[in-house]
PDB file of C-alpha atoms in Angstrom:
ATOM      1  CA  MET A 281      -7.751 -53.212   5.325  1.00 75.00           C
ATOM      2  CA  LYS A 282      -6.965 -49.784   3.599  1.00 80.00           C
ATOM      3  CA  ARG A 283      -8.057 -46.757   5.769  1.00 79.00           C
ATOM      4  CA  GLU A 284      -9.937 -44.309   3.838  1.00 82.00           C
ATOM      5  CA  VAL A 285      -8.725 -40.626   4.045  1.00 79.00           C
ATOM      6  CA  GLN A 286     -11.642 -38.324   4.514  1.00 80.00           C
ATOM      7  CA  ARG A 287     -11.292 -35.139   2.204  1.00 83.00           C
ATOM      8  CA  ARG A 288     -11.909 -31.958   4.106  1.00 84.00           C
ATOM      9  CA  GLU A 289     -12.552 -28.482   3.159  1.00 89.00           C
ATOM     10  CA  PRO A 290      -9.393 -26.566   2.433  1.00 91.00           C
ATOM     11  CA  LEU A 291      -8.516 -23.726   4.551  1.00 95.00           C
ATOM     12  CA  SER A 292      -9.399 -20.422   3.141  1.00 93.00           C
ATOM     13  CA  PHE A 293      -9.434 -16.676   3.814  1.00 93.00           C
ATOM     14  CA  VAL A 294     -12.719 -15.147   3.593  1.00 91.00           C
ATOM     15  CA  ASN A 295     -11.287 -11.816   4.277  1.00 87.00           C
ATOM     16  CA  PRO A 296      -8.901 -10.874   1.288  1.00 81.00           C
ATOM     17  CA  ASN A 297      -6.688  -8.735   3.567  1.00 86.00           C
ATOM     18  CA  LYS A 298      -4.287 -11.597   4.721  1.00 87.00           C
ATOM     19  CA  ALA A 299      -1.917  -9.184   6.333  1.00 89.00           C
ATOM     20  CA  LEU A 300      -4.635  -7.694   8.584  1.00 94.00           C
ATOM     21  CA  VAL A 301      -6.016 -11.068   9.333  1.00 95.00           C
ATOM     22  CA  VAL A 302      -2.372 -12.389  10.295  1.00 95.00           C
ATOM     23  CA  GLU A 303      -2.097  -9.449  12.442  1.00 97.00           C
ATOM     24  CA  GLN A 304      -5.329  -9.987  14.155  1.00 98.00           C
ATOM     25  CA  LEU A 305      -4.505 -13.774  14.630  1.00 98.00           C
ATOM     26  CA  ASP A 306      -1.248 -12.741  16.420  1.00 98.00           C
ATOM     27  CA  LYS A 307      -3.030 -10.378  18.651  1.00 98.00           C
ATOM     28  CA  LEU A 308      -5.770 -12.792  19.636  1.00 98.00           C
ATOM     29  CA  LEU A 309      -2.897 -15.637  20.402  1.00 98.00           C
ATOM     30  CA  ALA A 310      -1.234 -12.921  22.658  1.00 98.00           C
ATOM     31  CA  GLU A 311      -4.349 -12.200  24.205  1.00 98.00           C
ATOM     32  CA  TRP A 312      -4.966 -16.136  24.939  1.00 98.00           C
ATOM     33  CA  ARG A 313      -1.469 -16.330  26.368  1.00 98.00           C
ATOM     34  CA  ALA A 314      -1.901 -13.507  28.675  1.00 98.00           C
ATOM     35  CA  TRP A 315      -5.242 -15.124  29.804  1.00 98.00           C
ATOM     36  CA  LEU A 316      -3.470 -18.359  30.436  1.00 98.00           C
ATOM     37  CA  LYS A 317      -1.058 -16.394  32.908  1.00 97.00           C
ATOM     38  CA  VAL A 318      -4.071 -15.048  34.650  1.00 97.00           C
ATOM     39  CA  VAL A 319      -6.046 -18.258  35.154  1.00 96.00           C
ATOM     40  CA  GLU A 320      -3.062 -20.337  36.161  1.00 96.00           C
ATOM     41  CA  ASP A 321      -2.678 -18.431  39.453  1.00 92.00           C
ATOM     42  CA  LEU A 322      -6.484 -17.907  40.178  1.00 92.00           C
ATOM     43  CA  PRO A 323      -7.296 -18.305  43.818  1.00 92.00           C
ATOM     44  CA  ASP A 324     -10.319 -19.978  44.639  1.00 92.00           C
ATOM     45  CA  SER A 325     -13.494 -17.727  44.668  1.00 92.00           C
ATOM     46  CA  PRO A 326     -15.001 -17.036  47.981  1.00 92.00           C
ATOM     47  CA  GLU A 327     -18.273 -18.302  46.354  1.00 91.00           C
ATOM     48  CA  TYR A 328     -17.096 -21.664  45.844  1.00 92.00           C
ATOM     49  CA  ASN A 329     -18.985 -24.272  48.009  1.00 91.00           C
ATOM     50  CA  PRO A 330     -17.768 -27.667  47.408  1.00 89.00           C
ATOM     51  CA  ASP A 331     -21.333 -29.249  48.551  1.00 90.00           C
ATOM     52  CA  THR A 332     -23.174 -26.973  46.061  1.00 91.00           C
ATOM     53  CA  CYS A 333     -20.943 -25.922  43.397  1.00 89.00           C
ATOM     54  CA  THR A 334     -19.101 -27.330  40.524  1.00 89.00           C
ATOM     55  CA  GLU A 335     -15.096 -26.778  40.263  1.00 89.00           C
ATOM     56  CA  VAL A 336     -15.432 -24.086  37.740  1.00 91.00           C
ATOM     57  CA  ILE A 337     -16.946 -21.618  40.267  1.00 93.00           C
ATOM     58  CA  LYS A 338     -13.521 -21.745  42.021  1.00 94.00           C
ATOM     59  CA  ASP A 339     -12.490 -19.603  38.899  1.00 95.00           C
ATOM     60  CA  GLY A 340     -15.109 -16.766  40.001  1.00 95.00           C
ATOM     61  CA  ARG A 341     -18.091 -15.823  37.857  1.00 94.00           C
ATOM     62  CA  ASP A 342     -16.285 -12.698  36.475  1.00 96.00           C
ATOM     63  CA  ASN A 343     -13.481 -14.711  35.197  1.00 96.00           C
ATOM     64  CA  ILE A 344     -16.035 -17.227  33.748  1.00 95.00           C
ATOM     65  CA  ARG A 345     -17.557 -14.449  31.847  1.00 96.00           C
ATOM     66  CA  LYS A 346     -14.151 -13.052  30.533  1.00 97.00           C
ATOM     67  CA  HIS A 347     -13.236 -16.419  29.405  1.00 96.00           C
ATOM     68  CA  ASP A 348     -16.592 -16.993  27.618  1.00 95.00           C
ATOM     69  CA  THR A 349     -16.294 -13.539  25.981  1.00 97.00           C
ATOM     70  CA  LEU A 350     -12.691 -14.454  24.636  1.00 97.00           C
ATOM     71  CA  ARG A 351     -13.934 -17.651  23.513  1.00 95.00           C
ATOM     72  CA  GLU A 352     -16.766 -16.131  21.452  1.00 95.00           C
ATOM     73  CA  LYS A 353     -14.563 -13.459  20.167  1.00 97.00           C
ATOM     74  CA  THR A 354     -12.362 -16.002  18.865  1.00 97.00           C
ATOM     75  CA  LEU A 355     -14.963 -18.098  17.375  1.00 95.00           C
ATOM     76  CA  VAL A 356     -16.472 -14.754  15.671  1.00 97.00           C
ATOM     77  CA  PHE A 357     -12.765 -13.972  14.413  1.00 98.00           C
ATOM     78  CA  LEU A 358     -12.519 -17.561  12.936  1.00 97.00           C
ATOM     79  CA  ALA A 359     -15.898 -17.355  11.066  1.00 96.00           C
ATOM     80  CA  SER A 360     -15.370 -13.848   9.897  1.00 96.00           C
ATOM     81  CA  ASN A 361     -11.899 -14.448   8.369  1.00 96.00           C
ATOM     82  CA  PHE A 362     -11.775 -18.302   7.274  1.00 96.00           C
ATOM     83  CA  GLU A 363     -13.452 -21.319   5.786  1.00 94.00           C
ATOM     84  CA  GLY A 364     -12.386 -24.771   6.350  1.00 94.00           C
ATOM     85  CA  TYR A 365     -11.210 -24.162   9.983  1.00 94.00           C
ATOM     86  CA  ASP A 366     -13.201 -27.110  11.291  1.00 92.00           C
ATOM     87  CA  PHE A 367     -10.171 -29.159  11.324  1.00 92.00           C
ATOM     88  CA  LEU A 368      -9.092 -26.985  14.465  1.00 93.00           C
ATOM     89  CA  PHE A 369     -12.233 -28.411  16.404  1.00 90.00           C
ATOM     90  CA  ALA A 370     -12.065 -32.191  14.977  1.00 84.00           C
ATOM     91  CA  ASN A 371     -11.081 -33.848  18.292  1.00 79.00           C
ATOM     92  CA  TRP A 372     -12.901 -31.353  20.592  1.00 79.00           C
ATOM     93  CA  PRO A 373     -16.304 -31.344  22.196  1.00 76.00           C
ATOM     94  CA  THR A 374     -19.480 -29.933  20.161  1.00 77.00           C
ATOM     95  CA  PRO A 375     -20.020 -26.155  20.762  1.00 73.00           C
ATOM     96  CA  PRO A 376     -18.968 -24.314  22.893  1.00 67.00           C
ATOM     97  CA  HIS A 377     -15.991 -26.659  22.165  1.00 75.00           C
ATOM     98  CA  GLU A 378     -14.891 -26.925  25.599  1.00 84.00           C
ATOM     99  CA  TYR A 379     -15.918 -28.793  28.651  1.00 85.00           C
ATOM    100  CA  ASN A 380     -17.538 -25.650  30.678  1.00 84.00           C
ATOM    101  CA  LEU A 381     -17.293 -27.428  34.038  1.00 87.00           C
ATOM    102  CA  ALA A 382     -13.441 -27.503  34.179  1.00 89.00           C
ATOM    103  CA  ARG A 383     -11.028 -24.848  35.481  1.00 93.00           C
ATOM    104  CA  LYS A 384     -10.125 -22.366  33.057  1.00 95.00           C
ATOM    105  CA  ARG A 385      -6.458 -23.270  33.401  1.00 95.00           C
ATOM    106  CA  GLU A 386      -7.340 -26.843  31.955  1.00 94.00           C
ATOM    107  CA  ILE A 387      -9.326 -25.221  28.899  1.00 94.00           C
ATOM    108  CA  VAL A 388      -7.231 -22.254  27.926  1.00 96.00           C
ATOM    109  CA  PRO A 389      -4.192 -24.261  26.668  1.00 96.00           C
ATOM    110  CA  GLY A 390      -6.493 -25.927  24.198  1.00 93.00           C
ATOM    111  CA  TRP A 391      -7.679 -22.668  22.645  1.00 95.00           C
ATOM    112  CA  ILE A 392      -3.967 -21.559  22.509  1.00 97.00           C
ATOM    113  CA  HIS A 393      -3.164 -24.954  20.652  1.00 96.00           C
ATOM    114  CA  ARG A 394      -5.991 -24.293  18.070  1.00 95.00           C
ATOM    115  CA  LEU A 395      -4.584 -20.819  17.310  1.00 97.00           C
ATOM    116  CA  GLU A 396      -0.882 -22.000  17.098  1.00 98.00           C
ATOM    117  CA  THR A 397      -2.063 -24.687  14.791  1.00 97.00           C
ATOM    118  CA  LEU A 398      -3.907 -22.135  12.481  1.00 97.00           C
ATOM    119  CA  GLN A 399      -0.835 -19.877  12.558  1.00 97.00           C
ATOM    120  CA  ALA A 400       1.157 -22.813  11.475  1.00 97.00           C
ATOM    121  CA  CYS A 401      -1.284 -23.629   8.582  1.00 96.00           C
ATOM    122  CA  ILE A 402      -1.951 -19.939   7.483  1.00 94.00           C
ATOM    123  CA  GLU A 403       0.659 -19.756   4.850  1.00 91.00           C
ATOM    124  CA  TYR A 404      -1.092 -22.694   3.102  1.00 92.00           C
ATOM    125  CA  ALA A 405      -4.509 -21.072   3.103  1.00 91.00           C
ATOM    126  CA  ARG A 406      -6.092 -20.049  -0.096  1.00 87.00           C
ATOM    127  CA  VAL A 407      -6.623 -16.522  -0.801  1.00 83.00           C
ATOM    128  CA  PRO A 408      -9.968 -15.606  -2.601  1.00 69.00           C
ATOM    129  CA  ASP A 409     -10.237 -14.779  -6.162  1.00 64.00           C
ATOM    130  CA  GLY A 410     -11.465 -11.300  -5.518  1.00 61.00           C
ATOM    131  CA  TYR A 411      -8.075 -10.556  -3.675  1.00 60.00           C
ATOM    132  CA  TRP A 412      -6.136 -11.623  -7.001  1.00 56.00           C
ATOM    133  CA  LYS A 413      -8.477  -9.533  -9.178  1.00 63.00           C
ATOM    134  CA  SER A 414      -7.921  -6.634  -7.053  1.00 64.00           C
ATOM    135  CA  ARG A 415      -4.137  -7.215  -7.369  1.00 62.00           C
ATOM    136  CA  GLY A 416      -4.570  -7.580 -11.120  1.00 66.00           C
ATOM    137  CA  LYS A 417      -6.228  -4.290 -11.416  1.00 67.00           C
ATOM    138  CA  GLN A 418      -3.558  -2.499  -9.325  1.00 69.00           C
ATOM    139  CA  LEU A 419      -1.269  -3.982 -11.615  1.00 68.00           C
ATOM    140  CA  VAL A 420      -2.744  -2.861 -14.622  1.00 71.00           C
ATOM    141  CA  GLU A 421      -3.286   0.665 -13.213  1.00 73.00           C
ATOM    142  CA  SER A 422       0.208   0.982 -12.531  1.00 72.00           C
ATOM    143  CA  MET A 423       1.394  -0.184 -15.948  1.00 69.00           C
ATOM    144  CA  ALA A 424      -1.139   2.336 -17.733  1.00 75.00           C
ATOM    145  CA  GLY A 425       0.873   5.038 -19.354  1.00 75.00           C
ATOM    146  CA  THR A 426       4.413   3.362 -18.792  1.00 76.00           C
ATOM    147  CA  GLY A 427       6.439   2.084 -21.501  1.00 74.00           C
ATOM    148  CA  PRO A 428       6.702  -1.447 -22.717  1.00 72.00           C
ATOM    149  CA  GLU A 429      10.096  -2.065 -20.742  1.00 76.00           C
ATOM    150  CA  LYS A 430       8.661  -0.501 -17.332  1.00 74.00           C
ATOM    151  CA  ALA A 431       5.543  -2.421 -17.817  1.00 69.00           C
ATOM    152  CA  ALA A 432       7.393  -5.523 -18.217  1.00 70.00           C
ATOM    153  CA  GLU A 433       9.452  -4.766 -15.125  1.00 75.00           C
ATOM    154  CA  LEU A 434       6.489  -4.324 -13.057  1.00 68.00           C
ATOM    155  CA  ALA A 435       4.605  -7.507 -14.245  1.00 68.00           C
ATOM    156  CA  ALA A 436       7.792  -9.509 -13.424  1.00 69.00           C
ATOM    157  CA  THR A 437       7.895  -8.092  -9.923  1.00 69.00           C
ATOM    158  CA  ALA A 438       4.237  -8.845  -9.498  1.00 66.00           C
ATOM    159  CA  LEU A 439       4.540 -12.271 -10.876  1.00 62.00           C
ATOM    160  CA  LYS A 440       7.527 -13.011  -8.423  1.00 62.00           C
ATOM    161  CA  GLY A 441       5.365 -12.037  -5.554  1.00 60.00           C
ATOM    162  CA  GLY A 442       6.536  -8.537  -5.016  1.00 54.00           C
TER     163      GLY A 442
END
């Protein structure tokens, strides 16, 4: 029996400033990696009582809040800069996209994996038409007032991606 491949929405930039988005993604990924180093070695919180608390309380309420903030920051970043990023969450629980009773050292690697996957796919993401129109306008403005040879040289450079 032939398996049907489900078509998915292509990954696209919402923010036309691709360089800035990539820079922000790199910073966010570095923040998650630093957070992993913190949560890997968290001692058990003094407020943890195995008779009354879930295991996540071992991380301490302040660290749980820090994690929640970083998770929400990441979700806002994704929604503000991309469309079609749902594939990053295809095999994960529904929002908040993690099992919130597990220790953070078990959760954080999943977020790092998502961002590394996005980083690997980003070069294939579509850039919005507005970006290309803006680049076209810049090209026309740079060619205005130049001779045909210089204009052709500028156009050739732009077409080559320069």
